[in-house]
Amino acid sequence: MIFEYLDTKEGVKTVKANGLLLHSAYSPIKEAERFSLNIKSTFKPSYVIITEPGLSYCAPYLKKSFPYAKIGAIRYTHEFESYNNLFDFAFNKESISDLKNHLLREFSEDNIFSVLFISWTASEKIFPDENKQVWLQIKQALDTAKTLLVTRQFFEKKWLINSANFIKYAQDFYTFNKTSSPVFIAASGPSLQDNLESLKKGQKSFVIIALSSAITTLLENDIIPDFCISTDGGYWAGEHLKKLTKNKIPLAITSEAYCKKEILQNLKIIPLFYNDGISRQLADQTSIPFIEAKRNGTVSGTALDLAKNLTTGKIYYSGLDLSEQKGFQHTQPNELEKNACLNDYFINSKEKRIAKSGFKNQSLMIYKDWFCNQKLENNKFFRIISEEGKKNSLGDIIDISPEKFAEECKLYTSSKTFSISKSKKLSALENKTNIKNVLTYILRNCNTEGWKKSLFPLDFVAIKHNPENNEAQEKLEKENSRLMKKLQKILNDD
């Protein structure tokens, strides 16, 4: 693109790009002032971002129109970067491979809705391709943020209730000792099936971590995992965990995960917690020896981080397909499939249900992106997957075939060095004190802004956008009141 700078009667420069004016040929400063004054917003933005403002004459007027906001720019070209100092911050599309995720990292799903995005109109015609790409990624960032907020609002309350149950019923705690043995993580993607025979033969050499949805498949193939990990807050997670009690398999579980009290009371529990959110604040009120875990949208990510801290050896991942499949989306047998097939009938058949689950899944894309963005040690992390089943790549994780894994299994001839040891058993008095402290904390904080923002993020953002929305405010207060009654019932009942 050819840029031509011209003088104007205002004594400042204007610029043409491929013969098209990016600013007024006569009064670019007045043009920028009128542009800024005409911007209307239905909410009070914390940030204002303008796409490719060229020579940036609008910057001081945007600051005048929005004195309480930080003003930023998204550049389409490096040509005008010398003007970036007029803004509080600036991004360049050409320097960012994934603008959608960059925006989400910079602002988070909570704060991106406090950003007012605007376009310098002339740039839309001069940079049509760049403008289309940038605004598409802005839309995708907002859509993803809304999805995350909807998911959080659905799960945050469940996570809090699960945490209260965990603190009340779990009392016998264990920890794992570090090892140099290789680790095999079993997820439940269909590709797990290709590696079961090799794993069965070599299981004495591997520390086997089962994600909760893979337990049934492993046990059906006479593979006993060293421990299971569960982070799922939904009640359906309990279906996968049913097999653990009979087989006495230790359970590494976050306090936010759903788990029946019978399992919490009778299994070896490795207590995990995330270093954020209200569940972390509740954990701080107790004497439970929690181990920090990394929060992810999927248990697969938490398991990978746990394995990194567990071993200095290699880590193999199987069933980590993270893509839509024809047929079953999970390797079989699977507890949820067993339950789902009970409701199949002629009109809503099993084939129709399975076909629907193979449609594009936005969550899988989010999970895949997380793995792709991880910086991992070279030659330590491997995903076992065939060329036929491979539909994506996962960044620094190296893909190897099931045949290659079978060969590597033969190299591991020594038995694994791995153990789980008791870290603490709570006395009745300690347990009672923990419950009392947690209940006191909840009652003291349940009406604070931070509490409501954490538990009702979507409603909270809506109210921030429109403080006059009394209906949304009343809805939030009613839901919060119901939640408090439920928590008090859990923690007070004997």
XYZ file of C-alpha atoms in Angstrom:
494
model
C 0.000 0.000 0.000
C 1.290 3.465 -0.972
C 0.915 6.295 1.572
C 1.026 9.950 0.517
C 1.191 12.727 3.128
C -0.295 16.149 2.261
C -0.479 19.551 3.959
C -3.854 21.036 4.969
C -5.053 24.531 5.700
C -5.161 23.659 9.420
C -1.387 23.386 9.334
C -1.342 19.611 9.924
C -0.876 16.640 7.641
C -3.495 14.459 6.063
C -2.757 11.151 4.346
C -3.878 9.165 1.341
C -3.603 5.397 1.176
C -3.607 4.065 -2.388
C -5.139 7.366 -3.446
C -7.948 7.364 -0.864
C -8.102 9.967 1.909
C -7.903 8.606 5.435
C -8.641 12.096 6.868
C -10.198 15.307 5.594
C -8.145 17.134 2.958
C -9.081 20.461 4.553
C -9.835 20.133 8.290
C -8.746 16.749 9.725
C -8.756 18.101 13.295
C -12.327 19.438 13.076
C -13.363 16.222 11.372
C -11.931 14.217 14.310
C -13.653 16.468 16.849
C -17.068 16.092 15.147
C -16.547 12.352 14.879
C -15.810 12.034 18.616
C -18.709 14.237 19.689
C -21.165 12.156 17.646
C -20.263 8.849 19.313
C -23.084 7.619 21.531
C -22.912 4.755 23.973
C -25.742 2.966 25.759
C -23.413 2.227 28.696
C -20.559 3.885 30.525
C -17.444 2.265 29.002
C -14.253 1.666 30.950
C -12.363 1.401 27.663
C -12.879 2.850 24.188
C -11.069 1.149 21.298
C -11.033 2.627 17.798
C -9.983 0.558 14.807
C -7.237 2.056 12.612
C -7.480 5.763 13.459
C -4.662 6.683 11.046
C -2.924 9.889 12.199
C -4.967 9.662 15.417
C -6.433 13.167 15.467
C -9.455 11.719 17.258
C -7.446 10.558 20.329
C -7.615 13.786 22.423
C -11.295 14.281 21.590
C -12.164 10.713 22.545
C -10.432 11.335 25.876
C -12.518 14.478 26.261
C -15.766 12.667 25.382
C -14.945 9.707 27.665
C -12.803 11.186 30.472
C -13.363 8.178 32.760
C -12.249 5.614 30.125
C -8.898 4.429 28.802
C -8.611 5.059 25.074
C -6.965 2.490 22.803
C -6.506 1.636 19.136
C -6.270 -1.446 16.931
C -3.935 -0.790 14.024
C -4.305 -2.372 10.605
C -0.800 -1.335 9.503
C 2.572 -0.437 11.020
C 2.594 2.829 9.051
C 1.018 4.940 11.830
C 2.585 3.387 14.938
C 4.533 6.572 15.708
C 1.152 8.031 16.771
C 0.465 5.306 19.338
C 1.674 7.521 22.188
C -1.536 9.538 21.812
C -3.455 6.517 23.142
C -3.377 4.761 26.482
C -2.673 1.490 24.653
C -2.584 0.139 21.091
C -2.569 -3.271 19.353
C -1.429 -4.026 15.827
C -3.357 -6.641 13.905
C -0.234 -7.586 11.959
C 1.644 -8.406 15.179
C -1.101 -10.541 16.744
C -1.828 -13.995 15.335
C -5.118 -14.384 17.200
C -6.812 -11.077 18.025
C -9.868 -12.782 19.545
C -7.856 -14.551 22.240
C -5.627 -11.504 22.689
C -8.660 -9.373 23.539
C -9.964 -12.003 25.941
C -6.586 -12.215 27.686
C -6.270 -8.431 27.922
C -9.777 -7.725 29.203
C -11.177 -11.097 30.405
C -14.773 -12.159 29.794
C -15.891 -9.909 32.668
C -14.362 -6.677 31.395
C -14.622 -6.987 27.614
C -18.255 -5.879 27.807
C -17.090 -2.611 29.330
C -15.183 -1.908 26.087
C -16.796 0.387 23.503
C -15.492 -0.622 20.061
C -15.743 2.037 17.339
C -14.471 2.306 13.776
C -12.723 5.156 11.977
C -15.071 5.148 8.976
C -12.513 5.907 6.258
C -10.460 2.858 7.287
C -13.363 0.557 6.464
C -13.019 1.441 2.750
C -9.234 1.743 2.617
C -8.522 -1.505 4.501
C -11.605 -3.628 3.663
C -10.004 -7.043 4.245
C -8.260 -6.039 7.474
C -11.416 -4.303 8.717
C -13.553 -7.378 8.024
C -11.085 -9.686 9.793
C -10.683 -7.449 12.862
C -14.376 -6.853 13.384
C -15.101 -10.544 12.917
C -12.589 -11.340 15.667
C -14.058 -8.628 17.906
C -17.480 -10.256 17.447
C -16.003 -13.694 18.140
C -14.328 -12.391 21.309
C -17.645 -10.957 22.550
C -19.523 -14.152 21.648
C -16.938 -16.294 23.430
C -17.020 -13.998 26.466
C -20.806 -14.260 26.637
C -20.585 -18.061 26.401
C -18.030 -18.098 29.215
C -20.201 -15.852 31.397
C -23.294 -17.981 30.773
C -21.289 -21.097 31.648
C -19.820 -19.486 34.761
C -23.189 -18.231 35.955
C -24.585 -21.729 35.527
C -21.684 -23.435 37.271
C -20.488 -20.911 39.880
C -23.452 -21.647 42.154
C -23.003 -25.393 41.653
C -19.282 -25.050 42.430
C -20.056 -23.210 45.645
C -22.637 -25.799 46.747
C -20.221 -28.608 45.856
C -17.481 -26.886 47.884
C -19.756 -26.699 50.912
C -20.515 -30.418 50.598
C -16.831 -31.233 50.136
C -15.817 -29.305 53.256
C -18.583 -30.946 55.268
C -18.073 -34.587 54.265
C -14.447 -35.127 53.163
C -12.213 -35.822 56.162
C -9.517 -38.369 55.158
C -6.903 -36.750 52.907
C -3.940 -38.031 50.896
C -1.193 -36.646 48.695
C 0.909 -38.151 45.913
C 4.688 -38.414 46.022
C 6.727 -37.229 43.046
C 8.233 -39.739 40.651
C 10.469 -40.108 37.610
C 8.249 -42.785 36.080
C 6.331 -42.067 32.859
C 2.717 -40.933 33.221
C -0.193 -42.068 31.073
C -3.297 -39.847 31.160
C -6.474 -41.491 29.898
C -9.119 -39.139 28.519
C -12.313 -40.521 27.000
C -12.015 -39.570 23.333
C -12.570 -42.463 20.885
C -8.814 -42.707 20.168
C -8.246 -44.133 23.673
C -9.478 -47.462 22.323
C -6.402 -47.766 20.079
C -4.010 -47.805 23.050
C -5.738 -50.000 25.599
C -3.915 -53.202 24.677
C -0.473 -51.551 24.870
C -1.350 -49.862 28.159
C -2.674 -53.099 29.636
C 0.650 -54.831 28.911
C 2.751 -51.966 30.252
C 0.606 -50.687 33.127
C 3.135 -51.748 35.773
C 5.609 -49.221 34.340
C 3.229 -46.252 33.970
C 1.592 -43.997 36.533
C -1.944 -44.091 35.138
C -4.211 -41.113 35.675
C -7.816 -41.622 34.612
C -10.079 -38.708 33.835
C -13.427 -39.514 35.385
C -15.132 -40.242 32.042
C -12.478 -42.859 31.154
C -12.758 -44.943 34.349
C -15.327 -47.439 33.071
C -13.411 -48.111 29.856
C -10.151 -48.746 31.729
C -11.742 -51.058 34.275
C -13.582 -53.010 31.576
C -10.154 -53.662 30.032
C -8.548 -54.749 33.328
C -6.513 -51.547 33.631
C -6.437 -50.160 37.171
C -5.537 -46.442 37.308
C -3.313 -45.196 40.132
C -5.822 -42.447 40.730
C -8.734 -40.708 39.092
C -9.162 -36.975 38.657
C -12.482 -35.144 38.573
C -13.220 -31.425 38.273
C -16.713 -31.504 36.772
C -19.291 -29.521 38.713
C -22.348 -31.169 37.144
C -24.293 -33.997 38.775
C -23.570 -36.240 35.756
C -19.962 -36.501 36.981
C -21.279 -38.708 39.769
C -22.226 -41.340 37.209
C -18.586 -41.806 36.227
C -17.409 -41.938 39.843
C -19.715 -44.775 40.864
C -17.093 -47.368 39.905
C -14.448 -45.966 42.259
C -15.839 -47.183 45.572
C -15.957 -50.838 44.560
C -12.388 -50.718 43.227
C -10.983 -48.459 45.979
C -9.298 -46.142 43.479
C -7.985 -42.887 45.027
C -9.705 -39.722 43.814
C -8.004 -36.397 43.130
C -10.882 -33.949 43.118
C -11.396 -30.215 43.269
C -13.658 -28.953 46.010
C -15.906 -27.501 43.257
C -16.524 -30.878 41.611
C -19.708 -32.850 42.132
C -19.208 -35.890 44.330
C -21.619 -37.885 46.460
C -20.926 -37.836 50.178
C -20.509 -41.635 50.257
C -17.470 -41.327 47.987
C -16.034 -38.364 49.892
C -16.354 -40.302 53.130
C -15.031 -43.684 51.971
C -12.285 -43.130 49.382
C -8.732 -41.835 49.629
C -9.258 -38.181 48.684
C -6.492 -36.035 47.187
C -7.989 -32.554 47.736
C -7.419 -30.030 44.951
C -8.342 -26.361 44.822
C -8.131 -23.559 42.268
C -6.269 -20.456 43.315
C -9.165 -18.121 42.527
C -12.854 -17.608 43.131
C -15.067 -18.078 46.148
C -14.225 -21.765 46.514
C -10.608 -20.711 47.162
C -11.812 -18.260 49.775
C -13.796 -21.032 51.467
C -10.741 -23.327 51.366
C -8.768 -20.661 53.231
C -11.232 -20.937 56.127
C -10.393 -24.619 56.664
C -7.492 -26.802 57.778
C -7.864 -29.122 54.773
C -4.432 -29.792 53.135
C -5.436 -28.703 49.626
C -3.086 -29.053 46.638
C -3.242 -26.211 44.121
C -4.531 -27.133 40.652
C -4.794 -25.133 37.452
C -8.271 -24.024 36.399
C -9.361 -24.976 32.881
C -12.583 -25.371 30.981
C -11.818 -29.064 30.846
C -10.466 -31.626 33.297
C -7.941 -32.565 30.588
C -6.023 -29.330 31.150
C -6.034 -29.663 34.938
C -4.747 -33.246 34.599
C -1.905 -32.153 32.330
C -0.763 -29.521 34.814
C -1.015 -32.019 37.673
C 1.092 -34.537 35.734
C 3.752 -31.887 35.057
C 4.187 -31.450 38.806
C 4.005 -35.188 39.477
C 6.802 -36.565 37.300
C 10.138 -35.658 35.748
C 9.508 -38.387 33.153
C 7.547 -38.392 29.931
C 3.805 -37.754 29.839
C 1.575 -39.601 27.364
C -1.998 -38.513 26.670
C -4.585 -40.742 25.038
C -8.203 -39.981 24.198
C -7.393 -36.268 23.915
C -9.129 -35.909 20.544
C -10.769 -32.499 21.161
C -12.701 -32.779 17.904
C -16.125 -33.836 16.710
C -16.328 -37.486 15.636
C -18.689 -39.635 13.639
C -20.427 -42.051 15.954
C -19.739 -42.026 19.678
C -17.940 -38.940 21.002
C -16.484 -40.986 23.879
C -14.804 -44.346 23.970
C -17.074 -47.154 25.106
C -18.284 -48.316 27.556
C -19.236 -44.983 29.086
C -21.600 -44.445 32.021
C -23.421 -41.505 30.432
C -24.053 -43.504 27.272
C -25.467 -46.348 29.370
C -27.935 -43.912 30.924
C -28.742 -42.076 27.687
C -29.640 -45.221 25.769
C -32.408 -45.957 28.289
C -34.353 -43.041 26.782
C -33.871 -44.018 23.144
C -36.994 -44.982 21.181
C -38.193 -45.213 17.579
C -38.601 -41.474 16.843
C -35.680 -40.249 18.972
C -33.360 -43.096 18.156
C -29.841 -43.839 19.319
C -28.519 -43.141 15.796
C -30.178 -39.706 15.730
C -28.797 -38.821 19.182
C -25.267 -39.872 18.272
C -25.405 -37.984 14.962
C -26.400 -34.753 16.760
C -23.439 -35.017 19.143
C -21.093 -35.052 16.150
C -21.991 -31.497 15.101
C -19.519 -28.642 15.573
C -18.831 -27.982 19.255
C -17.552 -24.540 20.289
C -16.369 -25.843 23.665
C -13.983 -28.278 21.987
C -12.458 -25.368 20.065
C -11.922 -23.436 23.304
C -10.286 -26.464 24.943
C -8.075 -27.047 21.892
C -6.969 -23.402 21.899
C -5.960 -23.744 25.566
C -3.653 -26.660 24.804
C -2.232 -24.873 21.759
C -1.301 -21.865 23.915
C 0.668 -23.882 26.501
C 4.456 -23.579 26.553
C 5.683 -27.097 27.254
C 9.048 -28.773 27.620
C 10.398 -30.307 24.421
C 10.204 -34.089 23.988
C 8.257 -34.670 27.204
C 4.586 -34.394 26.225
C 2.996 -36.764 23.729
C -0.512 -37.344 22.402
C -1.123 -40.835 21.057
C -3.387 -40.626 18.023
C -3.578 -42.199 14.585
C -3.388 -40.173 11.391
C -6.965 -41.224 10.605
C -8.289 -39.951 13.937
C -6.192 -36.783 14.062
C -8.198 -33.652 13.234
C -6.060 -31.013 14.915
C -2.683 -30.240 16.453
C -2.090 -29.193 20.056
C 0.851 -26.812 19.990
C 3.896 -28.133 21.853
C 2.321 -31.547 22.469
C 3.946 -34.030 20.064
C 1.663 -36.467 18.245
C 2.778 -40.090 17.994
C 0.948 -43.068 16.522
C -0.444 -45.985 18.557
C 2.227 -48.159 16.899
C 4.973 -45.805 18.066
C 3.548 -45.867 21.587
C 3.507 -49.660 21.546
C 7.214 -49.612 20.671
C 7.992 -47.135 23.451
C 6.108 -49.268 25.972
C 8.652 -52.023 25.379
C 11.440 -49.673 26.495
C 9.909 -49.291 29.968
C 10.981 -52.457 31.749
C 11.171 -51.282 35.361
C 8.200 -50.938 37.677
C 6.855 -47.472 38.368
C 7.929 -45.675 41.526
C 4.773 -44.025 42.721
C 2.915 -43.869 45.997
C 0.054 -42.049 47.688
C 0.459 -41.234 51.348
C -1.874 -39.907 54.018
C -1.563 -36.177 54.596
C -4.256 -35.590 57.227
C -7.359 -37.067 58.832
C -9.616 -34.468 60.394
C -10.913 -35.013 63.891
C -14.604 -34.430 64.561
C -13.709 -31.148 66.279
C -11.577 -29.945 63.330
C -14.369 -30.788 60.902
C -16.931 -28.924 63.016
C -14.619 -25.897 63.270
C -14.090 -25.860 59.491
C -17.839 -25.891 58.873
C -18.413 -23.093 61.388
C -15.663 -20.932 59.863
C -17.002 -21.428 56.341
C -20.561 -20.580 57.356
C -19.388 -17.443 59.172
C -17.434 -16.357 56.087
C -20.426 -16.884 53.802
C -22.804 -14.889 55.996
C -20.280 -12.068 56.315
C -19.642 -11.747 52.564
C -22.817 -12.866 50.778
C -24.059 -9.332 50.095
C -20.783 -7.814 48.907
C -20.214 -6.697 45.316
C -17.328 -9.144 44.908
C -19.530 -12.069 45.935
C -22.288 -11.161 43.472
C -19.830 -10.513 40.652
C -18.271 -13.937 41.167
C -21.508 -15.941 41.461
C -23.733 -14.051 39.013
C -21.260 -12.689 36.423
C -23.723 -12.401 33.530
C -26.353 -10.563 35.603
C -23.663 -8.423 37.202
C -22.342 -7.299 33.799
C -25.905 -6.556 32.625
C -26.556 -4.384 35.674
C -23.244 -2.543 35.238
C -24.245 -1.795 31.652
C -27.653 -0.540 32.730
C -27.871 0.421 36.433
C -31.530 1.360 35.887
C -32.412 -2.274 35.179
C -34.349 -2.913 38.404
C -35.722 -6.212 37.107
C -32.203 -7.656 36.694
C -31.240 -6.343 40.133
C -34.286 -7.948 41.794
C -33.610 -11.233 39.983
C -30.006 -11.302 41.235
C -31.069 -10.575 44.819
C -33.702 -13.348 44.795
C -31.247 -15.896 43.392
C -28.634 -14.879 45.947
C -31.156 -15.258 48.773
C -32.148 -18.753 47.590
C -28.498 -19.740 47.352
C -27.803 -18.571 50.905
C -30.674 -20.646 52.282
C -29.385 -23.723 50.484
C -25.825 -23.248 51.756
C -26.999 -22.750 55.337
C -29.091 -25.918 55.106
C -26.102 -27.950 53.862
C -23.714 -26.679 56.518
C -26.191 -26.672 59.430
C -27.801 -30.077 58.870
C -26.272 -32.958 60.809
